[in-house]
Coordinates of C-alpha atoms in Angstrom, one line a residue:
M1 CA 41.3 -7.1 5.8
T2 CA 40.0 -3.7 6.4
T3 CA 38.0 -1.5 4.3
P4 CA 40.0 1.6 3.4
A5 CA 38.1 5.0 4.5
G6 CA 36.4 7.1 2.4
P7 CA 36.0 10.6 2.2
A8 CA 36.2 12.9 5.0
G9 CA 32.7 12.7 6.5
Q10 CA 32.0 9.5 4.9
R11 CA 30.1 7.2 7.1
V12 CA 29.3 4.7 4.5
P13 CA 32.5 1.9 4.2
E14 CA 33.9 2.6 0.7
A15 CA 33.3 -0.7 -0.5
V16 CA 29.8 -0.7 0.1
H17 CA 29.4 3.1 -1.2
R18 CA 30.9 1.9 -4.5
R19 CA 28.4 -0.7 -5.2
R20 CA 25.6 1.4 -3.7
W21 CA 23.6 2.0 -6.8
V22 CA 23.7 -2.1 -7.4
I23 CA 22.7 -3.0 -3.8
L24 CA 19.6 -0.2 -4.5
G25 CA 18.3 -2.4 -7.4
V26 CA 18.6 -5.4 -5.4
L27 CA 16.4 -3.8 -2.4
M28 CA 13.7 -2.4 -5.2
L29 CA 13.6 -6.3 -6.5
S30 CA 12.8 -7.4 -3.0
L31 CA 10.3 -4.4 -2.8
L32 CA 8.7 -5.0 -6.1
I33 CA 7.6 -8.8 -5.2
V34 CA 5.9 -7.1 -2.4
V35 CA 3.9 -4.2 -4.0
L36 CA 3.8 -6.7 -7.3
D37 CA 1.5 -9.3 -5.1
N38 CA -1.2 -6.5 -4.4
S39 CA -1.4 -4.5 -7.6
I40 CA -2.0 -8.2 -9.1
L41 CA -4.3 -9.1 -6.8
N42 CA -6.4 -6.1 -7.4
V43 CA -7.1 -7.0 -11.1
A44 CA -7.8 -10.7 -10.2
V45 CA -10.7 -10.3 -7.5
K46 CA -13.2 -10.4 -10.0
T47 CA -11.8 -13.6 -11.6
I48 CA -11.5 -15.0 -7.8
S49 CA -15.3 -14.2 -7.0
T50 CA -16.6 -15.7 -10.3
P51 CA -17.6 -19.5 -9.0
P52 CA -15.4 -22.7 -9.4
P53 CA -13.9 -23.7 -11.6
T54 CA -12.9 -20.5 -12.9
G55 CA -12.9 -18.9 -9.2
L56 CA -13.7 -19.6 -5.9
G57 CA -16.9 -18.1 -5.7
A58 CA -15.6 -15.5 -3.0
T59 CA -18.0 -13.2 -1.6
Q60 CA -17.1 -9.3 -1.6
S61 CA -16.6 -9.0 2.0
E62 CA -14.4 -12.7 1.4
L63 CA -12.6 -10.8 -1.2
E64 CA -11.9 -7.4 1.1
W65 CA -10.7 -10.1 3.5
A66 CA -8.1 -11.9 1.1
I67 CA -6.6 -8.4 0.6
N68 CA -7.2 -7.1 4.5
A69 CA -5.6 -10.6 5.8
Y70 CA -2.4 -9.8 4.0
T71 CA -2.3 -6.0 5.2
L72 CA -3.1 -6.7 8.8
V73 CA -0.6 -9.0 9.9
F74 CA 1.5 -6.9 7.3
A75 CA 0.9 -3.7 9.5
G76 CA 0.8 -5.4 12.9
L77 CA 4.2 -7.0 12.5
L78 CA 5.9 -4.3 10.9
F79 CA 7.1 -2.4 14.4
T80 CA 8.6 -6.0 15.8
A81 CA 10.0 -6.5 12.1
G82 CA 11.6 -3.3 12.0
L83 CA 12.7 -3.7 15.4
L84 CA 14.4 -7.2 15.0
G85 CA 15.8 -6.3 11.6
D86 CA 18.0 -3.5 13.8
R87 CA 19.0 -6.1 16.5
L88 CA 19.6 -9.4 14.5
G89 CA 20.7 -7.6 11.3
R90 CA 18.3 -6.5 8.4
K91 CA 19.8 -8.8 5.9
R92 CA 18.9 -12.0 7.7
T93 CA 15.6 -10.6 8.4
L94 CA 15.1 -9.7 4.7
V95 CA 16.3 -13.2 3.3
A96 CA 13.7 -14.9 6.4
G97 CA 11.1 -12.4 5.2
L98 CA 11.3 -13.5 1.5
L99 CA 11.6 -17.2 2.5
V100 CA 7.9 -16.8 4.4
F101 CA 6.7 -14.5 1.3
G102 CA 7.8 -17.4 -1.0
A103 CA 6.2 -20.4 0.5
G104 CA 2.9 -18.3 1.5
S105 CA 2.7 -17.6 -2.4
A106 CA 2.8 -21.2 -3.5
L107 CA 0.5 -22.1 -1.0
A108 CA -2.3 -19.1 -1.8
A109 CA -1.7 -20.5 -5.4
R110 CA -2.8 -24.2 -4.5
S111 CA -5.9 -22.7 -2.3
G112 CA -9.3 -24.7 -2.5
S113 CA -11.6 -22.1 -0.7
P114 CA -11.9 -18.2 0.2
E115 CA -10.7 -19.5 3.5
Q116 CA -7.8 -21.4 2.8
L117 CA -6.9 -18.0 0.4
I118 CA -7.3 -15.8 3.4
A119 CA -4.7 -18.1 5.8
F120 CA -2.1 -17.9 3.1
R121 CA -2.2 -14.4 2.5
A122 CA -1.9 -13.6 6.1
V123 CA 0.7 -16.3 5.7
M124 CA 2.3 -13.7 2.9
G125 CA 1.5 -10.6 5.0
L126 CA 4.2 -12.1 7.7
G127 CA 6.7 -12.6 5.3
A128 CA 6.2 -9.0 3.7
A129 CA 6.5 -7.4 7.1
F130 CA 10.2 -8.5 7.0
V131 CA 10.9 -7.4 3.7
M132 CA 9.5 -3.9 3.1
P133 CA 11.2 -2.2 6.3
A134 CA 14.2 -4.0 5.9
T135 CA 14.5 -2.4 2.2
L136 CA 14.5 1.1 3.1
A137 CA 16.7 0.4 6.6
V138 CA 19.3 -0.7 4.0
L139 CA 19.2 1.7 2.1
M140 CA 20.0 4.3 4.8
N141 CA 22.9 2.8 5.6
V142 CA 24.5 2.2 2.0
F143 CA 23.7 5.8 1.1
E144 CA 25.1 9.0 2.8
R145 CA 22.6 11.4 4.0
D146 CA 23.4 13.7 0.9
E147 CA 22.2 11.3 -1.7
Q148 CA 19.3 9.8 0.8
P149 CA 16.4 11.5 -0.7
K150 CA 17.3 10.7 -4.5
A151 CA 17.7 7.0 -3.5
I152 CA 14.4 7.3 -1.6
G153 CA 13.0 8.9 -4.8
I154 CA 14.1 5.9 -6.9
W155 CA 12.7 3.7 -3.9
A156 CA 9.5 5.1 -4.3
G157 CA 9.5 4.8 -8.1
G158 CA 10.1 1.0 -7.4
V159 CA 6.3 1.1 -5.9
G160 CA 5.6 2.4 -9.5
L161 CA 7.2 0.0 -11.1
G162 CA 5.2 -2.7 -9.2
I163 CA 2.1 -1.4 -9.6
A164 CA 2.4 -0.5 -13.2
I165 CA 3.6 -4.2 -14.1
G166 CA 1.3 -6.1 -11.4
P167 CA -1.9 -5.5 -13.1
I168 CA -0.6 -6.1 -16.6
T169 CA 1.3 -9.5 -15.4
G170 CA -2.1 -10.5 -13.9
G171 CA -3.9 -9.7 -17.0
V172 CA -1.7 -12.0 -19.0
L173 CA -1.8 -14.9 -16.5
L174 CA -5.5 -14.8 -16.1
D175 CA -5.9 -14.9 -20.0
H176 CA -3.7 -18.1 -20.2
F177 CA -3.7 -19.8 -16.7
W178 CA -5.5 -20.3 -13.7
W179 CA -6.4 -17.3 -11.1
G180 CA -3.6 -19.2 -8.9
S181 CA -0.8 -18.3 -11.3
V182 CA -1.4 -14.6 -9.9
F183 CA 0.6 -15.7 -6.5
L184 CA 2.9 -18.5 -7.8
V185 CA 4.6 -15.7 -10.2
N186 CA 5.8 -14.9 -7.2
V187 CA 8.1 -17.9 -6.4
P188 CA 10.8 -17.3 -9.2
I189 CA 11.2 -13.7 -8.1
V190 CA 12.1 -14.7 -5.0
V191 CA 14.4 -17.2 -5.8
V192 CA 16.3 -14.5 -7.7
A193 CA 16.3 -11.6 -5.2
L194 CA 17.5 -14.4 -2.5
A195 CA 20.7 -15.0 -4.9
L196 CA 21.7 -11.6 -5.4
M197 CA 21.5 -10.5 -1.9
L198 CA 23.0 -13.5 -0.5
W199 CA 25.7 -12.1 -2.7
L200 CA 25.7 -8.2 -2.5
V201 CA 23.5 -7.3 0.4
P202 CA 25.6 -6.0 3.5
D203 CA 24.1 -6.3 6.5
S204 CA 23.5 -4.0 9.4
R205 CA 22.1 -3.3 12.8
D206 CA 21.4 -1.0 15.8
P207 CA 24.3 -1.4 17.8
A208 CA 21.9 -0.4 20.9
P209 CA 18.9 -2.3 19.9
G210 CA 15.6 -2.0 21.9
R211 CA 14.0 -5.2 23.4
V212 CA 10.6 -6.9 21.9
D213 CA 7.2 -5.8 22.9
P214 CA 5.0 -9.0 22.6
L215 CA 2.3 -7.4 24.4
G216 CA 2.0 -4.5 22.4
V217 CA 2.8 -6.0 19.3
A218 CA -0.7 -8.5 20.4
L219 CA -2.8 -5.5 21.1
S220 CA -2.1 -3.8 17.5
V221 CA -2.8 -6.5 15.9
V222 CA -5.9 -7.6 17.4
G223 CA -7.2 -4.1 17.9
L224 CA -6.8 -3.3 14.2
V225 CA -8.4 -7.2 13.2
L226 CA -11.3 -6.3 15.2
L227 CA -12.0 -2.6 13.7
V228 CA -11.4 -4.1 10.4
Y229 CA -14.0 -7.1 10.9
G230 CA -16.6 -4.6 12.1
I231 CA -16.1 -2.1 9.4
I232 CA -16.3 -5.1 6.5
E233 CA -19.2 -6.7 8.0
G234 CA -21.2 -3.5 8.5
G235 CA -20.9 -3.2 4.7
Q236 CA -21.8 -6.4 4.3
Y237 CA -25.2 -5.7 5.9
G238 CA -25.2 -2.3 4.8
D239 CA -26.2 -1.5 8.7
L240 CA -23.4 -0.2 11.6
T241 CA -25.9 0.0 13.9
R242 CA -26.1 -4.4 14.2
S243 CA -24.3 -5.7 17.9
D244 CA -22.5 -8.1 15.7
V245 CA -20.8 -4.9 13.6
L246 CA -20.9 -2.7 16.6
W247 CA -19.3 -4.5 19.4
P248 CA -16.2 -5.6 17.2
I249 CA -15.7 -1.9 16.1
V250 CA -16.0 -0.4 19.8
G251 CA -13.6 -3.4 20.8
G252 CA -11.1 -2.6 18.3
L253 CA -10.9 0.9 19.3
V254 CA -10.6 0.1 22.9
V255 CA -7.6 -2.1 22.2
L256 CA -6.1 0.1 19.9
A257 CA -6.6 2.7 22.9
L258 CA -4.9 0.2 25.5
F259 CA -2.0 -0.1 23.1
V260 CA -1.0 3.6 23.4
L261 CA -1.4 3.5 26.9
H262 CA 0.9 0.6 26.8
E263 CA 3.6 2.1 24.4
K264 CA 3.7 5.3 26.5
R265 CA 4.4 3.4 29.8
S266 CA 6.4 0.3 28.5
D267 CA 10.6 1.0 28.8
H268 CA 11.1 -1.0 25.8
P269 CA 7.9 0.0 23.4
S270 CA 7.1 -1.2 20.2
V271 CA 6.2 2.5 19.3
D272 CA 8.3 5.1 21.0
M273 CA 5.0 7.7 21.3
A274 CA 7.5 10.5 21.9
Y275 CA 8.0 10.3 17.9
F276 CA 4.7 12.1 17.5
R277 CA 5.5 14.8 19.5
N278 CA 7.0 16.5 16.9
K279 CA 4.0 17.6 14.4
V280 CA 6.4 17.7 11.3
F281 CA 7.4 13.6 11.9
S282 CA 3.0 13.1 12.9
A283 CA 2.2 15.0 9.8
A284 CA 4.0 13.1 7.4
I285 CA 3.2 9.9 8.8
G286 CA -0.6 10.9 8.7
A287 CA 0.2 12.0 4.9
I288 CA 1.0 8.4 4.3
A289 CA -1.7 6.8 5.7
L290 CA -4.7 9.1 4.3
V291 CA -3.0 8.8 0.6
F292 CA -2.8 5.0 0.6
F293 CA -6.4 5.1 2.2
A294 CA -8.0 6.7 -0.7
L295 CA -5.3 4.6 -3.2
M296 CA -6.4 1.5 -1.9
G297 CA -10.1 2.2 -1.8
V298 CA -9.9 3.6 -5.3
T299 CA -8.4 0.7 -7.0
F300 CA -10.8 -1.7 -5.3
F301 CA -13.8 -0.4 -6.9
S302 CA -12.4 0.9 -10.0
V303 CA -11.6 -2.8 -11.3
F304 CA -15.3 -3.5 -10.9
Y305 CA -16.1 -0.4 -12.8
T306 CA -13.6 -1.3 -15.6
Q307 CA -14.5 -5.0 -15.7
S308 CA -18.1 -5.5 -14.3
V309 CA -19.7 -2.4 -15.9
R310 CA -17.6 -1.5 -18.7
G311 CA -16.8 -5.3 -19.8
Y312 CA -12.9 -5.3 -20.0
T313 CA -10.9 -8.2 -19.6
P314 CA -8.2 -8.3 -16.8
L315 CA -5.5 -7.6 -19.4
Q316 CA -7.3 -4.6 -20.7
T317 CA -7.8 -3.5 -17.2
G318 CA -3.9 -3.7 -16.0
L319 CA -3.5 -1.9 -19.3
L320 CA -6.1 0.8 -18.2
L321 CA -4.1 1.1 -14.9
L322 CA -0.7 1.7 -16.6
P323 CA -1.1 6.0 -16.5
L324 CA -1.3 5.9 -12.5
A325 CA 1.5 3.5 -12.3
L326 CA 4.0 5.3 -14.9
A327 CA 3.1 8.6 -13.5
Q328 CA 4.6 7.7 -10.1
L329 CA 7.4 5.7 -11.9
F330 CA 8.4 8.9 -13.4
F331 CA 7.9 11.4 -11.2
A332 CA 8.7 9.8 -8.1
P333 CA 12.7 10.2 -8.3
R334 CA 12.3 13.5 -9.6
A335 CA 10.1 15.0 -6.8
R336 CA 13.0 16.0 -4.7
L337 CA 13.9 18.7 -7.5
V338 CA 10.7 20.3 -7.4
V339 CA 10.7 20.0 -3.4
H340 CA 14.0 22.0 -3.5
R341 CA 12.6 24.6 -5.1
F342 CA 9.0 24.9 -3.9
G343 CA 9.4 23.2 -0.7
T344 CA 7.9 20.1 1.3
R345 CA 4.6 21.8 2.7
A346 CA 3.4 23.4 -0.9
V347 CA 4.8 19.9 -2.7
C348 CA 2.9 17.9 -0.8
T349 CA -0.2 20.0 -0.1
A350 CA -0.3 20.3 -4.2
G351 CA -0.2 16.5 -4.4
L352 CA -3.2 15.9 -2.0
L353 CA -5.1 18.5 -3.7
T354 CA -4.6 16.5 -6.9
V355 CA -5.6 13.4 -5.6
A356 CA -8.7 14.8 -4.0
A357 CA -9.4 16.2 -7.7
A358 CA -9.1 12.8 -9.2
L359 CA -11.6 11.2 -6.7
A360 CA -13.8 13.5 -7.5
A361 CA -13.9 13.1 -11.3
F362 CA -15.2 9.6 -10.6
T363 CA -18.6 10.9 -9.4
A364 CA -19.4 11.8 -13.1
F365 CA -18.4 8.5 -14.3
D366 CA -20.9 6.6 -16.3
A367 CA -21.1 3.6 -18.4
D368 CA -20.5 5.4 -21.3
T369 CA -17.9 7.9 -20.4
P370 CA -15.1 8.0 -23.1
I371 CA -12.4 5.6 -21.9
W372 CA -9.6 8.5 -22.3
I373 CA -11.4 10.6 -19.5
L374 CA -10.7 7.6 -16.8
E375 CA -6.8 7.5 -18.1
A376 CA -6.2 11.6 -17.5
V377 CA -7.6 10.7 -14.1
F378 CA -5.5 7.6 -13.5
F379 CA -2.1 9.8 -14.9
A380 CA -3.4 12.9 -12.4
M381 CA -3.7 10.5 -9.7
G382 CA -0.4 9.0 -10.1
T383 CA 1.3 12.4 -10.6
G384 CA -0.2 13.1 -7.4
M385 CA 1.0 10.4 -5.3
A386 CA 4.2 10.7 -6.4
H387 CA 4.8 14.5 -5.0
I388 CA 3.5 13.3 -1.7
M389 CA 5.3 9.7 -1.2
T390 CA 8.5 10.7 -2.2
P391 CA 8.8 13.8 0.3
V392 CA 7.1 12.7 3.2
S393 CA 9.3 9.3 2.9
V394 CA 12.6 11.7 3.3
V395 CA 11.1 13.7 5.9
V396 CA 10.1 10.4 8.0
M397 CA 13.4 8.6 7.5
Q398 CA 15.8 11.8 8.1
A399 CA 13.9 12.7 11.6
L400 CA 15.5 9.5 13.5
P401 CA 19.1 8.8 13.7
R402 CA 20.5 6.4 11.0
E403 CA 20.9 3.6 13.5
K404 CA 17.2 3.6 13.9
A405 CA 16.6 3.4 10.2
G406 CA 14.5 0.0 11.1
S407 CA 11.7 1.8 13.3
A408 CA 11.6 4.9 11.1
S409 CA 10.6 2.3 8.2
A410 CA 8.6 0.3 10.0
L411 CA 6.4 3.3 11.3
S412 CA 6.3 4.6 7.8
N413 CA 5.1 1.1 6.3
T414 CA 3.0 0.7 9.2
F415 CA 0.9 3.5 8.5
R416 CA 0.9 2.6 4.9
Q417 CA -0.4 -0.3 5.3
V418 CA -3.0 0.5 7.8
G419 CA -4.3 3.6 5.7
G420 CA -4.4 1.1 2.9
A421 CA -6.5 -1.7 5.0
L422 CA -8.4 1.2 6.6
G423 CA -9.0 2.3 3.1
I424 CA -10.0 -1.0 1.6
A425 CA -12.5 -1.7 4.4
V426 CA -14.3 1.8 5.1
L427 CA -14.2 2.7 1.2
G428 CA -15.4 -1.0 0.2
S429 CA -18.2 -1.0 3.3
V430 CA -19.1 2.0 2.0
L431 CA -19.2 0.9 -1.7
S432 CA -21.4 -2.2 -0.7
A433 CA -24.1 -0.6 1.7
A434 CA -24.6 2.1 -1.0
Y435 CA -25.1 -1.0 -3.7
R436 CA -27.3 -2.7 -1.5
S437 CA -29.3 0.2 -1.0
A438 CA -29.5 0.9 -4.8
V439 CA -30.4 -2.5 -5.9
E440 CA -32.3 -4.2 -3.4
G441 CA -35.8 -3.0 -4.5
E442 CA -34.9 -4.9 -8.0
L443 CA -34.5 -8.0 -6.4
P444 CA -37.2 -10.6 -5.1
P445 CA -37.1 -10.3 -1.0
A446 CA -35.9 -14.3 -0.9
A447 CA -32.5 -13.4 -2.9
R448 CA -31.9 -9.9 -1.4
H449 CA -29.4 -11.3 1.2
E450 CA -27.4 -13.1 -1.1
A451 CA -27.5 -11.3 -4.6
A452 CA -27.3 -7.7 -3.1
E453 CA -23.8 -8.0 -1.4
S454 CA -22.3 -7.1 -5.1
I455 CA -22.5 -6.0 -8.1
E456 CA -21.0 -9.9 -9.0
A457 CA -23.4 -11.3 -7.2
T458 CA -26.0 -10.0 -8.7
L459 CA -24.9 -10.7 -12.2
A460 CA -24.7 -14.3 -11.2
Y461 CA -27.8 -13.8 -10.1
A462 CA -29.2 -12.5 -13.1
A463 CA -27.3 -15.0 -15.3
R464 CA -29.4 -18.0 -13.7
L465 CA -32.5 -16.4 -14.9
G466 CA -31.7 -16.5 -18.3
A467 CA -33.5 -13.9 -20.6
R468 CA -35.5 -12.6 -17.3
G469 CA -32.3 -11.6 -15.7
E470 CA -31.6 -8.7 -18.3
E471 CA -33.4 -5.9 -17.1
L472 CA -31.6 -6.7 -13.7
V473 CA -27.8 -6.6 -15.4
G474 CA -29.0 -2.9 -16.3
A475 CA -30.4 -2.1 -12.6
A476 CA -27.1 -3.4 -11.3
N477 CA -24.7 -1.0 -13.5
D478 CA -27.0 1.8 -12.3
A479 CA -26.9 0.6 -8.6
F480 CA -22.7 0.0 -8.8
L481 CA -22.7 3.6 -10.5
H482 CA -24.0 5.1 -7.6
A483 CA -22.2 3.4 -4.9
M484 CA -19.1 4.0 -6.8
H485 CA -19.9 8.1 -6.8
V486 CA -21.0 8.1 -3.1
T487 CA -17.7 6.1 -2.6
A488 CA -15.4 8.6 -4.6
V489 CA -17.1 11.4 -2.7
C490 CA -15.9 9.8 0.6
G491 CA -12.7 8.8 -0.9
A492 CA -11.9 12.8 -2.1
G493 CA -12.8 14.2 1.4
V494 CA -10.2 11.6 3.2
A495 CA -7.5 13.5 0.5
L496 CA -8.7 16.7 1.3
L497 CA -8.4 16.2 5.0
G498 CA -5.2 14.8 4.2
A499 CA -4.4 18.2 2.6
V500 CA -5.0 20.5 5.3
V501 CA -2.8 18.4 7.7
V502 CA 0.1 18.8 5.8
A503 CA -0.7 22.3 4.9
L504 CA -0.9 23.1 8.5
F505 CA 2.6 21.3 9.3
L506 CA 5.1 20.0 7.1
P507 CA 7.8 22.6 6.3
G508 CA 8.1 25.2 3.6
K509 CA 10.9 25.9 1.5
A510 CA 14.3 25.7 3.0
P511 CA 16.3 28.8 3.2
A512 CA 19.4 28.5 1.1
P513 CA 22.9 28.6 3.0
P514 CA 24.4 32.0 2.8
R515 CA 27.4 32.2 0.6
R516 CA 30.5 33.7 1.8
E517 CA 32.2 36.6 -0.3
G518 CA 33.9 35.3 -3.3
E519 CA 32.2 32.1 -3.4
I520 CA 31.0 30.8 -6.5
E521 CA 27.5 29.2 -6.6
P522 CA 28.0 25.3 -7.0
A523 CA 25.7 24.1 -10.4
M524 CA 23.0 21.4 -10.1
A525 CA 24.2 18.1 -10.1
P526 CA 23.1 16.3 -13.3
D527 CA 20.3 13.8 -12.5
A528 CA 21.5 10.4 -12.6

C-alpha cells in the first residue's frame, strides 16, 4: 500500500502528517523522563547527603559527581547517538535509549553507596544520550518547515513541564518513601513511553549517514571528565593551584584541544567543525550552553538555600521552584510570536539580560528575605529562559538539512549538557570554596577538612556537638549566604557574556516578504 500524496510541496507523508501532534505528545513524554530525572534529583540532593539510613551520606563533591556522571556521559555520547540515529533509525535508538535509561533508574534506586549511585547515574546518562537527540530529530521529520518553530516551542515547553513536575514529584516521594523512589518513578513512565512509541512513532534516517568516529568520542569524554574532575576537586579543597587539581584541568583542556584538531582532520568527524564557521549557528549554540551553565548552577545552590538555611521540606522546595517552571511552560510555545515581531536578536538578548538580573538578585537574599521575592526572581528567570531556548533551538535545527536533524539535535543538546555540567562544576566549586573560606575560622583545626566542605557537613558536625553547636549553625548559615552571593555574581556575569554574544551575532528581525499589487495580507493563524 502506498501513502497518499500530500499537498504540493509537502515532504512529510500524509499518514504521518495527520498524526503529527499525537507523535509530538509521545516525543514529549520521552523527553519528560530525561528532564524529570534531573529536576527530581535537584530536590533530593539534601536528603541523599544525610547519613544512612535516611540518605547515603554523600559529600558535596559526591553529589556534584552524581549529577555530572549523568551529564558528562550524556554530553560525551550525544554526537555518536545522533549519528547512530541518523544511520540506524531514530525510532530504534529512542527505544534502545529508553530501555537503558529505565534499567539505570531501577539500579540507581537500589544504590548502597554514593559510588554506586554515581555509576548507575552514568548508565542513565548513556540511555538519555540516545533519547534526547532522537526526539528532536523525529520532530523535524514529522513537521513541515513552516510548522517546525511552533512544534519546537511546544517541545521546549515540555522541558518547562518536566522542571515543574520534577521537584513537586520528588518532594511528595521524599515525604512518603525512601530517597531511591525519586529514581524508581522513572520505570513506569518508561514502560508507557515505549508502548506508545512502538505504536505511533514512524522511523526515519539519513539516506547518506556518516561513519562513527570512536576516537573522537573517546577524546571528548576523557577531556570533559578530566576538566570537570579538576574543577570539582578544586572546589572541594578550596585551592585550584594544587597539583592534583591543576593537572586534571590542564590535561582536560589539552585532550579537548586534541579532539578539535582530530575533528578538523577526520573525513568522518563526530562534529563537523565547518558548522561553526557560521557565526549565527555558533552564537546560538553558545547561548544554549551559557543559559544552562547559569541555570544548573543556580538550581544547585538554591536547593541548599531553601532547605538548609530557610528550613523548607523537599516538597515545599519543589513548590517554590514552580514559578520558574511554569514561566517556561507558558512562554516557550509563545516565544515564536515575540520573535516574529521583534526578531531573534532582540528577544534572546532581552532574555539573557533577564536571566542575569535574576541571578544578580540572589546577592540581596538573606535568611529572612520575604519568600515572594524569591518566587518573583524564579518567575523572571523562567521567563528569560523561555525566550532564549525556543528561538536558538529553531536557529540551530533549521541551520542544517532535514536529513541531518539527528546531528543538529545532538549538537544542541551536547552544548546544553556540557554547559549544565560545567555550571554545576564551576559554580558548585565557587560555592564550596567561598563557603570553606568563610566557615573554617569557626571550626576547630581537626574538624575543618570534613566539616567545612558544605553547609550540610557543618550542620551534621554541629548536631553532634549538641547545645554547644547552636552558635555554629548561625555561623554556617552566614557563611553559606556569603558563598551564595559570590556564586550568584559569577552566574550573572556568565549570563551577561551570553547577552553580548547573541546581541553581536544572532540575526535581527526578518524583513516582511513584499506583497504583489492587489494581494490581501493573510491573517495570523490562531495559536493552537
